[in-house]
Amino acid sequence: MLTAEKLDIGYRSRRGTTTIARNLNLRLEAGEFVCLLGPNGAGKSTLMRTIAGIQPPLGGSVVLDGVDIRTLTPNQRATRLSVVLTERATAGLLTGYAMVCLGRFPHTGWFGNLTAEDREAVHNAIELAGAGPFSDRLVAELSDGERQRVMVARALAQEPRLMILDEITAFLDLPRRIEIVRLLGKLASDAKRSILISTHDLDLALRTADRIWLLRADGTLDTGAPEDLVLDGSFGKVFADEGIEFDPLHGSFSLGKAARAGIEVSGGDPVQRAWTIRALERNGFRPLDRAGDHEAYPSLELLGDAGWRLRAGSSAPQSYDKLYELVRALKQMSPTLRGTPLNP
Amino acid sequence: MTKSLEGEAVDPPPDAADASRSSAGRGRLVPFLFPALAALVATLFVLELAIGSIPIPVGDVVRFLLGAESGNEVWNTILWDLRLPRAIAALVCGAALGAAGLQLQTLFRNPLAGPWALGLTGGAELGAAVTIAAGTIVGSAFLAQFGFLSGLGVVASAMLGAAAVAAIVAAVARRVSTMTLLIVGLMLGYLAEGLVSVIMHFTTEIQGKVFASWSDGSFGGVQWEDFPVLLPTLFVGLTVALLMVKPLNALLLGERYAASLGLPVERARLLTLLGAVILAAPVTAYCGPILFIGIIAPHMARGLLNTSDHRLLMPATMLLGAAVTLAADLVVHLPWERHVLHLNAVNAVVGAPFVIALLLRNRNMRAMEF
């Protein structure tokens, strides 16, 4: 549905041309929910704006349904794609409903009066976005999450083939982020709409996107199903550029602190084990399944509800009922523990 | 003439039921609000004709307006030659200033924007001052020829001055933020006013007086022969303002969003600015700088309607602008014993506290983010 070939993006100013990324080849199919990920300054917003036709490409073209978007009139473009921008729409004294009505702008006549058809589109958009309960309140008085829903409804009311949402999850708490991303995924697959969002929410993107566009700081772009990008090491490369280690097993980053010492971990149920390992790693300890030399490493026994029992060296075993205390104790004794290299 | 203009401003917004949903809470009152405002304007218009150093009974004024004689030769003359032109001028100029203010406030997303703040008034003053002073070079005979405030030369140059400032503002507009732009406009206004005092320094006493009486701002100087230029120009300006409600609504969201909705932003910005010049420049040219109306009328409309929807705001602002201006001018020409009150003084003394009260009382007004 949307294709871009040999797309160069960047800025032209009086001082010259700043190219941010070159030679991008992009595809976006109908009904697909795509997340654009990448570090700050990689040019995510520039890419979004170029695709939205807000800013001209430096080379190549963006083609939507067979038409170069730069050849469309502003009004034609607005009936094909809608955007939600990072900048906060200053709404004045507009209610949520009035805001969504503005989404009909490209469809209405001189005065912007709504026909029955327009009103139905507005109604549907508000329903789909779940903005009904607060649509009669002023946008300026809505919470961030409510406002984003109104903005999504407004973008929907435009009845576009492609919706582009920049940093839609920023400023939202986790439940609101999950809600809105889930909503967008559903909106894409239900109505064969294409939706492109940019986000910093790695975890959410990995779990929900049909496809991920991964923009690296050097301006190269990897695309594919989230899992493919993990398996082929694309994520590892992007995070390595930023000095962060990507953990392909968990699909998240690890902070890459230098490991202080190995600790043998045994027992416990999977949940307790997983979070114990996480606590150890967070503090730079390296959990070991079963060390060969029983004397060399402290050993930690997971006892379920009874907590943790730590045996270090020749001293008597100590019990802890909170990881917080366990980790503090480990840190205190860490100079006496034998270190192991991070990557043996 | 008055009827057609009033009718133009009173035009109920099409599709009022739908538009009213866009105002929180007060939607049900909207259908009554416009007739009420229109009635208020009509009442003030009649009072403006009736009250003065020679009071004329309201009934006779109404009869006169309906085409009959008022029953008194002197009254007829007073009404026809003095009060009617003045009242019509106050009516249309008030509507024009309000509409210009609303357009500029939305365009610049700043509640302080208005014809004065953007230097349009200053530009017009400079234009007028240059022309009046040019009489020195051309000769006082020439000056005498158009020595009236309504002299076409003064009017044309005042319009040119306002248009020049608007052109500079529009040219700068592409490169800077709206806040910077507003400051640029303010500075241009000060610059123009400074230049005016410099010019006045070199003029004769008569020229100084001509300029001073113009720059006081009054509808008293407007005469029938001014209307063939003033009324069509303002009519065009008011029509443009009413036709721009949809782009103005889109501009509420900011220029990027407006563009994403399909609005050709550059063109809309130029048209809006041009519309404001067409409205503010002739008013300033014929009546001198009239302050405050352009700022307060839109705020009053927002306070009353509790919405930013221009389909409602624009006609309401026109009506309120007309009402406030008529009321202020009414105060000016009450039969005061000795003093002549200045219109701008009344505007400021009544207008400023009113806006403050409105802002403090209405939490939604405070929540208004431009």
XYZ file of C-alpha atoms in Angstrom:
714
model
C 0.000 0.000 0.000
C 2.763 2.391 0.935
C 6.122 2.011 -0.677
C 9.239 4.116 -0.648
C 12.233 3.391 -2.790
C 15.686 4.835 -2.442
C 14.316 7.412 -0.062
C 16.768 9.989 1.279
C 15.521 11.987 4.230
C 16.868 15.101 5.905
C 16.656 18.847 5.881
C 17.403 21.526 3.369
C 18.243 24.887 4.837
C 20.104 27.928 3.663
C 23.310 26.531 5.128
C 23.060 23.417 3.039
C 21.608 19.961 3.112
C 21.653 17.690 6.129
C 21.022 14.106 5.169
C 19.810 11.963 8.014
C 19.287 8.676 6.252
C 19.877 7.487 2.715
C 18.551 4.873 0.426
C 15.683 3.652 2.561
C 13.427 1.047 1.032
C 10.121 0.741 2.813
C 6.906 -1.203 2.462
C 3.741 -0.953 4.456
C 0.916 -3.360 3.693
C -2.774 -2.744 4.257
C -3.865 -3.814 7.725
C -0.343 -3.771 9.089
C 0.659 -2.248 12.393
C 4.255 -1.097 12.160
C 6.456 0.279 14.931
C 9.377 2.497 14.110
C 12.120 2.091 16.686
C 15.482 3.722 16.959
C 17.654 5.838 19.193
C 17.045 9.549 19.694
C 18.440 11.599 16.861
C 18.374 8.700 14.403
C 15.712 10.571 12.457
C 12.498 8.819 13.432
C 10.471 12.024 13.396
C 12.051 13.122 10.126
C 11.156 9.800 8.552
C 7.585 10.020 9.888
C 7.178 13.562 8.601
C 8.601 12.647 5.209
C 6.201 9.731 4.857
C 3.340 11.967 5.966
C 4.275 14.440 3.235
C 4.808 17.226 5.760
C 8.414 17.504 4.698
C 9.840 16.754 1.233
C 12.286 13.881 0.768
C 15.825 14.755 -0.364
C 15.662 11.942 -2.875
C 13.373 9.165 -3.955
C 9.660 9.224 -3.339
C 6.927 7.977 -1.074
C 4.152 6.267 -2.989
C 0.744 5.703 -1.406
C -1.702 3.518 -3.320
C 0.303 4.077 -6.480
C 0.471 7.866 -6.191
C 3.498 9.916 -5.174
C 2.270 11.776 -2.110
C 4.080 14.948 -3.110
C 1.848 15.212 -6.170
C -1.333 15.186 -4.068
C -3.019 18.416 -3.020
C -3.018 18.995 0.736
C -6.688 18.053 0.811
C -6.247 14.844 -1.191
C -3.366 13.881 1.071
C -5.468 14.526 4.169
C -8.152 12.094 2.952
C -5.530 9.370 2.520
C -3.374 9.758 5.587
C -3.748 11.309 8.998
C -1.196 12.073 11.656
C -0.901 12.480 15.388
C 2.123 14.581 16.162
C 4.338 14.787 19.226
C 3.523 18.451 19.672
C 0.541 19.000 21.889
C -2.388 20.299 19.904
C -3.331 23.526 21.612
C -7.020 23.045 21.706
C -8.290 26.336 23.092
C -11.861 25.866 24.227
C -12.559 22.781 22.153
C -14.365 19.751 23.505
C -13.189 16.285 22.594
C -16.156 16.030 20.251
C -15.269 19.279 18.474
C -11.687 18.092 18.183
C -12.780 14.856 16.517
C -15.087 16.874 14.224
C -12.017 18.729 12.995
C -10.860 15.386 11.637
C -13.603 15.762 9.007
C -11.877 18.901 7.740
C -10.785 17.448 4.379
C -14.289 16.039 3.780
C -16.434 19.068 4.593
C -17.404 22.180 2.667
C -16.687 25.881 3.044
C -17.842 26.326 6.606
C -16.881 22.905 7.859
C -20.452 21.912 8.642
C -21.010 18.212 9.096
C -23.377 16.132 7.001
C -25.099 13.055 8.408
C -22.319 10.991 6.894
C -19.664 13.134 8.584
C -21.421 12.860 11.907
C -21.541 9.118 11.614
C -17.823 9.011 10.872
C -17.167 11.158 13.947
C -19.398 8.938 16.054
C -17.664 5.774 14.835
C -14.229 7.237 15.402
C -15.097 8.189 18.971
C -16.517 4.702 19.602
C -13.522 2.914 18.095
C -11.027 4.995 20.019
C -12.998 4.606 23.230
C -13.185 8.370 23.627
C -16.935 8.472 24.266
C -16.930 8.965 28.044
C -14.975 12.195 27.851
C -15.863 13.560 24.440
C -18.038 16.325 25.920
C -15.239 17.666 28.088
C -12.711 20.267 27.054
C -9.579 18.744 25.559
C -7.440 21.053 27.675
C -8.858 19.429 30.805
C -8.335 15.810 29.787
C -5.581 13.582 31.142
C -2.743 12.637 28.813
C -4.238 9.221 28.116
C -7.708 10.604 27.426
C -6.292 13.288 25.179
C -4.340 10.740 23.144
C -7.554 8.793 22.628
C -9.265 11.936 21.381
C -6.339 12.574 19.043
C -6.551 8.990 17.763
C -10.305 9.454 17.248
C -9.617 12.667 15.351
C -7.096 10.868 13.141
C -9.639 8.073 12.582
C -12.410 10.512 11.692
C -10.291 11.595 8.753
C -10.965 8.070 7.433
C -7.438 7.627 6.168
C -5.839 4.587 4.575
C -2.704 5.253 6.596
C -2.387 6.647 10.102
C 0.945 7.950 11.327
C 1.379 8.520 15.041
C 4.564 10.005 16.434
C 5.505 9.011 19.994
C 1.906 8.284 20.868
C 2.907 6.427 24.042
C 5.116 9.158 25.471
C 3.882 10.591 28.795
C 1.466 7.709 29.304
C 1.630 5.253 32.183
C 2.011 1.571 31.409
C -1.686 0.541 31.386
C -2.493 3.523 29.125
C 0.427 2.650 26.836
C -0.725 -0.934 26.531
C -4.314 0.173 25.928
C -3.442 2.575 23.165
C -1.010 0.273 21.374
C -3.443 -2.615 21.589
C -6.143 -0.325 20.229
C -3.963 0.719 17.300
C -3.066 -2.867 16.470
C -6.763 -3.720 16.416
C -7.657 -0.671 14.348
C -5.101 -1.735 11.765
C -6.149 -5.357 11.404
C -9.924 -4.777 11.630
C -10.275 -2.186 8.902
C -7.307 -2.962 6.659
C -5.875 0.362 7.653
C -2.134 0.748 7.900
C -0.809 2.251 11.069
C 2.725 3.442 11.649
C 3.838 4.574 15.065
C 7.197 5.625 16.383
C 7.951 4.667 19.935
C 10.674 4.086 22.475
C 8.664 1.299 23.989
C 10.786 -1.657 22.940
C 8.901 -4.295 24.869
C 5.486 -3.150 23.690
C 6.653 -2.891 20.090
C 8.116 -6.390 20.158
C 4.862 -7.799 21.474
C 2.384 -5.992 19.250
C 3.912 -4.905 15.944
C 3.286 -6.832 12.742
C 6.508 -5.411 11.505
C 9.258 -3.309 12.978
C 11.238 -0.613 11.264
C 14.502 -0.302 13.110
C 16.356 2.889 12.320
C 20.002 2.937 13.358
C 21.969 6.011 14.316
C 23.981 5.754 11.079
C 20.768 6.036 9.079
C 20.396 2.422 7.993
C 17.053 0.748 8.403
C 16.264 -2.881 9.135
C 12.717 -4.072 8.728
C 11.005 -7.308 9.541
C 8.821 -9.145 12.008
C 9.993 -8.338 15.550
C 11.195 -11.897 16.083
C 13.173 -11.927 12.826
C 15.017 -8.797 13.863
C 15.908 -10.378 17.196
C 17.073 -13.602 15.592
C 19.183 -12.013 12.881
C 20.952 -9.795 15.413
C 19.574 -6.455 14.139
C 18.471 -5.410 17.616
C 21.852 -6.376 19.035
C 23.550 -4.082 16.518
C 21.298 -1.087 17.210
C 21.794 -1.370 20.941
C 25.509 -2.050 20.577
C 25.776 1.288 18.722
C 24.392 2.882 21.863
C 26.660 0.987 24.236
C 23.849 -1.190 25.502
C 23.685 -4.926 25.436
C 20.534 -6.424 23.957
C 19.429 -9.627 25.564
C 17.978 -11.714 22.742
C 16.642 -14.325 25.125
C 14.332 -11.921 26.931
C 13.879 -9.390 24.162
C 15.036 -6.568 26.352
C 18.218 -4.726 27.068
C 20.648 -5.499 29.816
C 22.576 -2.718 31.402
C 25.910 -4.447 30.891
C 27.369 -3.703 34.299
C 30.659 -5.428 34.967
C 29.970 -8.666 36.768
C 31.327 -8.697 40.280
C 31.178 -12.345 41.022
C 29.460 -15.556 40.169
C 26.743 -16.856 42.420
C 25.339 -20.316 42.302
C 21.554 -20.298 42.246
C 19.444 -23.328 43.027
C 15.888 -24.277 43.910
C 12.792 -22.069 43.847
C 9.889 -21.873 41.449
C 10.421 -20.320 37.992
C 9.023 -16.952 39.028
C 11.141 -16.591 42.121
C 14.112 -17.794 40.159
C 13.572 -15.363 37.303
C 13.284 -12.341 39.583
C 16.166 -13.432 41.777
C 18.353 -13.695 38.701
C 17.162 -10.293 37.638
C 18.058 -8.772 40.983
C 21.474 -10.380 40.911
C 22.168 -9.215 37.375
C 20.982 -5.732 38.131
C 23.609 -5.525 40.817
C 26.347 -6.992 38.714
C 26.380 -10.553 40.010
C 26.473 -13.383 37.609
C 24.056 -16.190 38.382
C 25.453 -19.640 37.722
C 23.419 -22.783 37.324
C 25.786 -25.178 39.004
C 29.398 -24.372 39.438
C 31.799 -27.251 39.356
C 33.805 -26.144 42.341
C 31.363 -25.964 45.191
C 33.695 -24.024 47.447
C 34.613 -21.265 44.962
C 31.250 -19.468 44.606
C 28.712 -18.420 47.165
C 25.596 -20.468 46.736
C 22.085 -19.175 46.994
C 19.199 -21.460 47.738
C 15.699 -20.318 46.820
C 13.150 -21.455 49.367
C 9.905 -20.188 47.952
C 7.863 -18.313 50.552
C 10.616 -18.878 53.124
C 12.919 -16.576 51.196
C 16.555 -17.119 50.380
C 19.464 -18.855 52.063
C 22.978 -17.720 51.251
C 26.092 -19.810 51.925
C 29.336 -17.988 51.376
C 32.770 -19.422 52.197
C 33.091 -21.142 55.528
C 30.707 -18.887 57.484
C 27.266 -20.086 58.601
C 24.402 -19.814 56.089
C 22.340 -16.643 56.317
C 18.615 -16.380 55.592
C 16.939 -13.413 53.943
C 13.288 -12.799 53.337
C 13.773 -9.855 50.981
C 15.938 -9.633 47.903
C 16.778 -6.095 48.932
C 18.559 -7.297 52.063
C 20.162 -10.214 50.263
C 21.635 -7.947 47.614
C 22.942 -5.506 50.223
C 24.675 -8.311 52.041
C 26.141 -9.620 48.797
C 27.459 -6.188 47.894
C 29.173 -5.883 51.256
C 30.979 -9.156 50.852
C 31.650 -8.750 47.155
C 35.336 -7.687 47.537
C 36.032 -11.058 49.103
C 34.190 -13.001 46.414
C 35.937 -14.455 43.449
C 35.172 -12.529 40.262
C 34.431 -14.166 36.963
C 34.625 -12.516 33.560
C 31.290 -11.456 32.044
C 31.758 -13.579 28.958
C 33.741 -16.633 29.993
C -27.673 49.917 4.191
C -27.649 49.344 7.906
C -30.149 46.589 7.585
C -28.146 44.626 5.084
C -25.017 44.977 7.166
C -26.757 43.965 10.337
C -28.310 41.053 8.529
C -24.875 40.029 7.352
C -23.485 39.991 10.852
C -26.528 38.409 12.432
C -26.623 35.458 10.034
C -27.093 32.522 12.370
C -24.286 30.025 11.986
C -25.500 27.292 9.702
C -25.952 23.999 11.446
C -26.082 25.601 14.857
C -27.295 22.446 16.557
C -24.170 20.588 15.575
C -21.826 23.429 16.280
C -23.354 23.903 19.691
C -22.184 20.478 20.789
C -18.678 21.826 20.482
C -19.240 24.177 23.388
C -19.115 22.525 26.755
C -22.232 22.935 28.851
C -23.722 25.995 27.259
C -24.854 24.380 24.031
C -28.554 24.739 24.760
C -28.293 28.500 25.176
C -26.668 29.054 21.804
C -29.868 29.304 19.742
C -31.096 32.133 22.022
C -27.784 33.876 22.251
C -27.605 35.188 18.724
C -31.077 36.757 18.642
C -30.339 38.251 22.080
C -27.064 39.739 20.860
C -28.726 41.074 17.730
C -31.449 42.683 19.846
C -28.794 44.222 22.073
C -27.003 45.693 19.070
C -30.268 47.066 17.666
C -31.187 48.626 21.031
C -27.794 50.271 21.403
C -28.025 51.496 17.818
C -31.346 53.220 18.513
C -30.068 54.654 21.818
C -26.968 55.950 20.056
C -29.321 57.888 17.771
C -31.643 59.035 20.519
C -29.164 60.227 23.125
C -27.088 63.352 22.773
C -26.988 67.003 23.653
C -30.400 67.232 21.986
C -32.364 64.173 23.106
C -34.762 62.682 20.581
C -37.558 60.360 21.739
C -36.876 56.715 20.944
C -40.232 56.327 19.221
C -39.409 59.133 16.796
C -35.976 57.626 16.132
C -37.539 54.282 15.277
C -40.089 55.975 13.024
C -37.237 57.813 11.318
C -35.309 54.567 10.839
C -38.365 52.923 9.322
C -38.398 55.563 6.609
C -40.904 58.062 7.980
C -40.089 61.546 9.188
C -39.341 61.961 12.866
C -41.829 64.802 12.930
C -39.309 67.536 13.537
C -37.114 69.200 10.872
C -34.217 69.803 13.269
C -34.347 66.239 14.520
C -34.328 64.947 10.965
C -31.241 66.977 10.197
C -29.469 65.906 13.370
C -30.303 62.278 12.781
C -29.452 62.241 9.108
C -26.354 64.425 9.045
C -24.768 63.743 12.409
C -25.978 60.779 14.328
C -26.796 58.189 11.688
C -23.381 58.212 9.991
C -21.741 58.074 13.385
C -23.897 55.194 14.579
C -23.434 53.218 11.383
C -19.694 53.781 11.612
C -19.604 52.585 15.227
C -21.683 49.540 14.299
C -19.644 48.307 11.350
C -16.258 49.406 12.673
C -16.911 47.630 15.964
C -17.846 44.445 14.138
C -14.788 44.830 11.916
C -12.347 45.379 14.774
C -13.738 42.417 16.690
C -13.479 40.140 13.657
C -9.935 41.325 12.915
C -8.948 40.713 16.525
C -10.369 37.189 16.520
C -8.573 36.309 13.290
C -5.268 37.597 14.607
C -5.656 35.927 18.002
C -6.235 32.568 16.383
C -3.586 33.024 13.699
C -0.931 33.992 16.213
C -2.358 31.747 18.890
C -2.005 34.589 21.320
C -4.820 36.070 23.380
C -3.169 39.493 23.246
C -2.987 39.727 19.493
C -5.097 42.415 17.920
C -4.811 45.125 15.309
C -2.922 47.319 17.757
C -0.532 44.684 19.092
C 0.542 43.682 15.618
C 1.491 47.219 14.648
C -1.333 47.596 12.124
C -2.653 50.619 13.986
C 0.812 52.134 14.238
C 1.394 51.583 10.538
C -1.867 53.312 9.710
C -0.940 56.237 11.975
C 2.418 56.574 10.282
C 0.791 56.547 6.877
C -1.666 59.230 7.911
C 1.067 61.343 9.504
C 3.240 61.167 6.402
C 0.406 62.333 4.180
C -0.645 65.119 6.501
C 2.973 66.287 6.797
C 3.478 66.013 3.048
C 1.127 68.970 2.849
C 4.141 71.060 3.899
C 5.994 70.088 0.782
C 3.078 70.143 -1.582
C 1.746 73.342 -0.172
C -0.939 74.265 2.269
C -3.419 74.870 -0.522
C -3.276 71.164 -1.259
C -3.598 70.396 2.419
C -6.639 72.612 2.639
C -8.105 70.706 -0.258
C -8.287 67.546 1.769
C -7.963 69.209 5.128
C -10.809 67.089 6.470
C -10.088 63.921 8.344
C -12.000 62.082 5.726
C -9.570 63.206 3.053
C -9.032 60.302 0.712
C -5.278 60.842 0.765
C -5.094 60.324 4.506
C -7.284 57.264 4.241
C -5.299 55.694 1.423
C -1.978 56.330 3.102
C -3.239 54.986 6.426
C -4.262 51.817 4.657
C -0.907 51.634 2.924
C 0.861 52.076 6.247
C -1.121 49.247 7.846
C -0.581 47.048 4.810
C 3.173 47.741 4.900
C 3.411 46.648 8.524
C 1.281 43.586 7.754
C 3.561 42.742 4.817
C 6.635 42.900 7.042
C 4.905 40.795 9.675
C 3.803 38.282 7.028
C 7.304 38.109 5.548
C 8.872 37.512 8.951
C 6.094 35.074 9.851
C 7.598 32.217 7.858
C 10.822 32.223 9.768
C 10.011 32.843 13.410
C 7.798 31.505 16.166
C 4.436 33.132 16.738
C 5.619 34.713 19.977
C 8.596 36.336 18.241
C 6.264 37.506 15.534
C 4.027 39.195 18.049
C 7.003 40.995 19.549
C 8.115 42.043 16.074
C 4.626 43.451 15.491
C 4.684 45.311 18.806
C 8.113 46.795 18.022
C 7.011 47.828 14.536
C 4.076 49.576 16.177
C 6.362 51.446 18.568
C 8.718 52.274 15.709
C 5.834 53.685 13.686
C 4.584 55.731 16.621
C 8.098 57.036 17.255
C 8.397 58.062 13.624
C 5.025 59.758 13.893
C 6.262 61.973 16.738
C 9.393 62.783 14.755
C 7.296 63.761 11.753
C 4.931 65.794 13.912
C 7.938 67.716 15.188
C 8.416 69.153 11.713
C 4.830 69.982 10.934
C 2.886 73.186 11.327
C 0.433 73.773 14.088
C -2.533 73.230 11.796
C -1.176 69.960 10.546
C -0.500 68.942 14.127
C -4.100 69.681 15.022
C -5.408 67.792 12.017
C -3.346 64.793 13.020
C -4.189 65.071 16.712
C -7.905 65.113 16.108
C -7.562 62.113 13.821
C -5.386 60.159 16.221
C -7.793 60.625 19.138
C -10.034 58.068 17.559
C -13.695 58.932 17.075
C -16.650 57.986 14.942
C -17.844 61.580 15.019
C -15.868 62.548 11.943
C -17.359 59.944 9.652
C -19.706 61.380 7.057
C -21.990 60.014 4.377
C -19.431 60.610 1.637
C -17.003 58.301 3.438
C -19.295 55.299 3.224
C -18.844 54.429 -0.472
C -15.249 53.467 0.403
C -15.607 52.416 4.034
C -18.659 50.176 3.847
C -17.761 48.035 0.794
C -14.249 47.520 2.121
C -15.472 46.416 5.517
C -18.181 44.322 3.892
C -15.506 42.460 1.949
C -13.437 42.097 5.110
C -16.358 40.783 7.167
C -17.298 38.354 4.407
C -13.727 37.083 4.241
C -13.761 36.672 8.011
C -16.965 34.606 7.873
C -15.585 32.508 5.022
C -12.395 31.810 6.973
C -14.077 30.076 9.929
C -13.093 26.604 8.780
C -9.381 27.361 8.251
C -9.359 29.261 11.542
C -10.773 26.212 13.307
C -8.011 24.077 11.832
C -5.410 26.642 12.871
C -6.547 26.198 16.486
C -4.578 22.962 16.494
C -1.382 24.630 15.360
C -0.010 24.993 11.865
C 1.420 21.480 11.546
C -1.868 19.841 12.467
C -3.722 22.258 10.241
C -1.475 21.250 7.358
C -2.061 17.570 8.109
C -5.805 18.206 7.883
C -5.335 19.458 4.353
C -5.200 23.193 4.963
C -2.814 25.078 2.670
C -1.304 26.861 5.652
C 0.738 29.533 3.877
C -2.264 30.666 1.899
C -4.564 30.614 4.918
C -2.073 32.622 6.911
C -1.771 35.265 4.183
C -5.534 35.429 3.663
C -6.178 35.830 7.373
C -3.586 38.547 7.695
C -4.911 40.274 4.590
C -8.443 39.979 5.944
C -7.369 41.626 9.190
C -5.763 44.483 7.248
C -8.881 44.997 5.123
C -10.859 45.261 8.358
C -8.520 47.211 10.611
C -6.907 49.615 8.146
C -10.034 51.391 6.848
C -11.394 51.709 10.374
C -8.156 53.298 11.551
C -7.971 55.445 8.452
C -11.451 56.911 8.818
C -11.890 56.915 12.574
C -8.359 57.031 13.896
C -6.834 54.358 16.096
C -9.624 52.680 18.070
C -8.044 50.614 20.801
C -9.167 47.611 22.809
C -12.252 46.509 20.838
C -10.202 44.052 18.785
C -8.851 42.397 21.895
C -11.921 42.303 24.133
C -14.687 41.393 21.698
C -13.238 37.904 20.944
C -12.661 37.275 24.651
C -16.225 38.251 25.444
C -17.474 35.897 22.747
C -15.385 33.029 24.112
C -16.577 33.778 27.621
C -20.199 33.805 26.531
C -20.146 30.777 24.266
C -17.473 28.767 26.034
C -16.098 27.488 22.764
C -13.291 28.096 20.306
C -15.405 27.035 17.338
C -15.171 29.940 14.916
C -18.473 29.072 13.283
C -20.029 30.425 16.476
C -17.252 32.713 17.650
C -16.934 34.766 14.492
C -20.543 35.981 14.231
C -20.720 36.401 18.014
C -17.512 38.428 18.006
C -18.883 40.679 15.267
C -22.085 41.291 17.206
C -20.250 41.862 20.471
C -17.711 44.128 18.791
C -20.579 46.210 17.396
C -22.384 46.243 20.750
C -19.344 47.242 22.781
C -18.355 49.934 20.332
C -21.855 51.392 20.214
C -22.014 51.336 24.011
C -18.637 53.033 24.341
C -19.541 55.689 21.796
C -22.827 56.193 23.593
C -20.911 57.040 26.757
C -18.694 59.403 24.768
C -21.551 61.477 23.422
C -23.748 61.536 26.457
C -24.573 65.210 27.030
C -21.558 65.901 29.226
C -21.430 69.365 30.747
C -18.023 70.536 29.757
C -15.638 67.764 28.827
C -15.263 65.691 25.737
C -14.565 62.116 26.688
C -12.252 60.213 24.408
C -13.514 56.963 22.970
C -10.271 55.141 23.703
C -10.394 56.255 27.307
C -13.885 54.766 27.681
C -12.790 51.592 25.930
C -9.864 51.155 28.275
C -11.645 52.089 31.490
C -14.558 49.760 30.810
C -12.799 47.130 28.718
C -9.779 46.312 30.833
C -11.601 45.463 34.080
C -14.162 43.532 32.089
C -11.541 41.279 30.502
C -9.826 40.784 33.856
C -13.120 39.820 35.476
C -13.874 37.458 32.619
C -10.491 35.780 32.931
C -10.729 35.396 36.683
C -14.284 34.133 36.712
C -14.130 31.641 33.916
C -11.796 28.737 34.557
C -12.164 27.635 30.966
C -10.829 30.937 29.782
C -7.779 30.397 31.927
C -7.407 26.894 30.596
C -7.282 28.371 27.134
C -3.881 27.613 25.732
C -2.953 29.484 22.650
